[in-house]
Amino acid sequence: MPQKSSPSSRRTKHTDKDSVPKTKLPKLPTEFIVRPHENDKDLTNVANIYVSPQLLEITGWNVGNFIKISKGLDDIKCVLSSWSPADEDKYDVNVVLISEYYLKLAGILLGDRVTITKSAVQPEYATQIEIEYLSSLDEQQAKKMIQDIGLIYQGLATSDIRVRTVNQDIQIKLAELSLDESSKFGSQAFLYHPRSTIVMSTKKGSILEIPPKFSFSAVGGLDKEISLLKKNIYLPLNFPDVFNDFGIQPPRGILLYGPSGTGKSLLLKTVAYGSPKCHIIRINGPSIVSKYLGGTEERLRDYFKEAIKYAPSMILIDEIDSLIPTRNSDDTTEVDSRVIATMVTLLDSLDSPVIIIGATNRLSSIDVSLRRPGRFDQELEIPIPDADDRFDILRKQFNKMSNRSTLTEDEVKVIASKTHGYVGADLLSLTREAIMRCISRRLADITNTDSNVREELDNVKVVYDDLLEAMKEVRPSAMREIVLEMPKVKWSDIGGQKVLKRKLREMVQLPLTASETFERLGISAPKGLLLYGPPGCSKTMTAKALASESGLNFLAIKGPEIFNKYVGESEKKIREIFRKARLSAPSIIFIDEIDALSTSRDSADSTNVSQQVLNTLLNEIDGVEELKGVILIGATNRPDCIDPALLRSGRLDRHVYVSPPDSEARLQIFRKNTIRFELESKEELLSKLVALTKGFSGSECVLLCQEAGLNAIMENKECQNVSESNFMAAMKDISKNITPEMLDYYRAFSDKYRTSVV
């Protein structure tokens, strides 16, 4: 009898018979890298998307399926195809190839990350098409090209033809569309059918290029920076062998730095769209940080490998300071140190035409090991725009409005001159706010029963007054951290002091209005001004009025607030204030109670901290870095406590004594503060008060009016006016603080510095 095989032996034989080696398929990628399809001359391939044959096995899709490619909120449809198995080693499974014409149509860059899904619905057939073609073609040739492409969009352009209108018989009205419908229509694809699609009369001429989403010509106020950026990108990417001939390596990295809103991120996007033949890898600093150990470094290495593989390439890193923070900080972690070390190693190992461009608004937060030649070679500052740059930004913005604006060039220049400290983002916000006010103004005139709201809004135009009103709402972000929102104080709010007002206007406004004359004669504008005088004589209010009337950026600082218990923080705050003022020039730095910051170094009250703060202040005023376009105004009632070094020529060299108000000034103060008092025999009473308040300060005169009103209310809660008896009662409760000895004190200081008294 034959021996029966055991179950184990049967299993073994079965396994040996059926076992066939299979290639393990890779995991389906979540995102795909876009690369160009190399056979663009064959129009039958224009609408195709080429994927790996392995992807067809993973997904079960078939060649000829309609595929939707999505990038953010935008999407476009293509026809699925696959590349030859011979190209498997050339491209990875997470790469898709798209024709150059479709890339332009969708605004997709080489290296962009997209998602692809199968479209469940076939696109509709186009009923009518209008196309534009070159004069060397005839209508039959143009139709043949459209038929070869098959899947068409409005705006699709090749080297020979451009689709002008698809389904012209469909009337689309913006007022009747919802947001979803409008978006759907804008991304709708149509199929061409030689029998059912009518080609409208064609228009012969030159093909109009589809403008990119971002272009250098549309960026205002950064011509110099754009020129430097192009120079540092073009040669290293296109002619790296030229550098090798000289035995040096081409530049590898560029750092764009500057305040928020000046256009750093915009330049990164513009560089990407301005380099159509370059592989672009865009990284947002925090986006590649991984929760797993070594994950961040691995992602960084993968990006560099991809850049080298598809060179010439650019790696654009926004918010780069979050990726490579300085290792000198107490907040630096072990992960940060490893990422920095990885970045240094990758930069040093580059030998391909690859450029890394980083953007940050905190340049000092980037590790110093990366800020040297051979790594980030160039540091390009994107500054706060000056008046000419602001005009360029506004002009280009209003040019986009076509005929929807009535502003003249001179009016735009006036707005540009008034927007000190506004960055590009602020100017864009200002324009948007002006448009909103313009629309709101027109809607207020339209009744709810008006059926022609859309037609009415089509006639709305932005005017000069809309921008002036918008300026009240949109404030300069460059000054937002330290600017003090001052009340609107006018010169008329300050009684008397005609000589003081004239001197201040001459010292502050004259160098601005006659800057060319100053430069031609080689005269330097005054850098500093010291207001001194008894308490309550309008020193602070004078500075407010000066800033308000001159229209300059105003940084108000209270002396004692500068001091910090941590070593070096007080000096750091001084440097930061002056840095902001320089960026936002022309500007005024007003330091109230300046004697607290500049105590004489020979005084017994002087400490090491106060001396360091004073030294920093002196260096900022006339140190190595020139203080251009910034005026320092200090106010004090103790001028002799200020260190003499600060009062010398070239620093606070203009000394203005703010004296107690004279009789005329007191009369103006009383008139202004008693407007609603309904006084009987007003002029006679005011003249009497002026005589009784000789030697009073301005604040004491204001206090007298307030106390008189309070007495009137205490007598009668329903009182309609204030009587003379109320003033006399208030006079008994007010003591005069300005003494003859105090006036002698200020007179002695004036005599001591007579050569610099204005």
Coordinates of C-alpha atoms in Angstrom, one line a residue, residues 507 523-532 594 618 621-622 630-634 642-656 749 753-758:
M507 CA 13.4 122.9 12.2
I523 CA 23.9 121.6 4.9
S524 CA 22.9 118.9 7.4
A525 CA 19.4 119.1 8.8
P526 CA 19.0 119.4 12.6
K527 CA 19.1 116.0 14.4
G528 CA 17.9 116.8 17.8
L529 CA 15.7 119.2 19.7
L530 CA 15.3 119.8 23.4
L531 CA 12.1 121.3 24.8
Y532 CA 12.6 122.5 28.3
I594 CA 14.4 112.5 28.7
L618 CA 24.7 108.8 21.9
I621 CA 22.3 109.7 17.3
D622 CA 25.7 110.3 15.6
V630 CA 14.9 111.0 11.9
I631 CA 14.5 113.9 14.3
L632 CA 14.9 113.3 18.1
I633 CA 12.8 115.5 20.3
G634 CA 13.3 115.4 24.1
I642 CA 21.0 115.9 31.3
D643 CA 24.6 114.8 30.4
P644 CA 26.4 117.6 28.6
A645 CA 27.5 115.1 25.9
L646 CA 23.9 114.8 24.7
L647 CA 23.5 118.6 24.5
R648 CA 26.5 119.3 22.3
S649 CA 26.4 120.3 18.6
G650 CA 25.3 117.5 16.3
R651 CA 23.0 115.9 18.9
L652 CA 20.3 117.7 20.9
D653 CA 21.9 121.0 19.7
R654 CA 18.6 123.0 19.4
H655 CA 17.3 124.1 22.8
V656 CA 13.8 125.6 22.9
F749 CA 20.5 127.0 31.9
Y753 CA 24.0 127.0 26.5
R754 CA 23.3 130.4 24.8
T755 CA 25.3 129.4 21.7
S756 CA 22.8 126.7 20.9
V757 CA 19.6 128.3 22.0
V758 CA 17.0 128.8 19.3

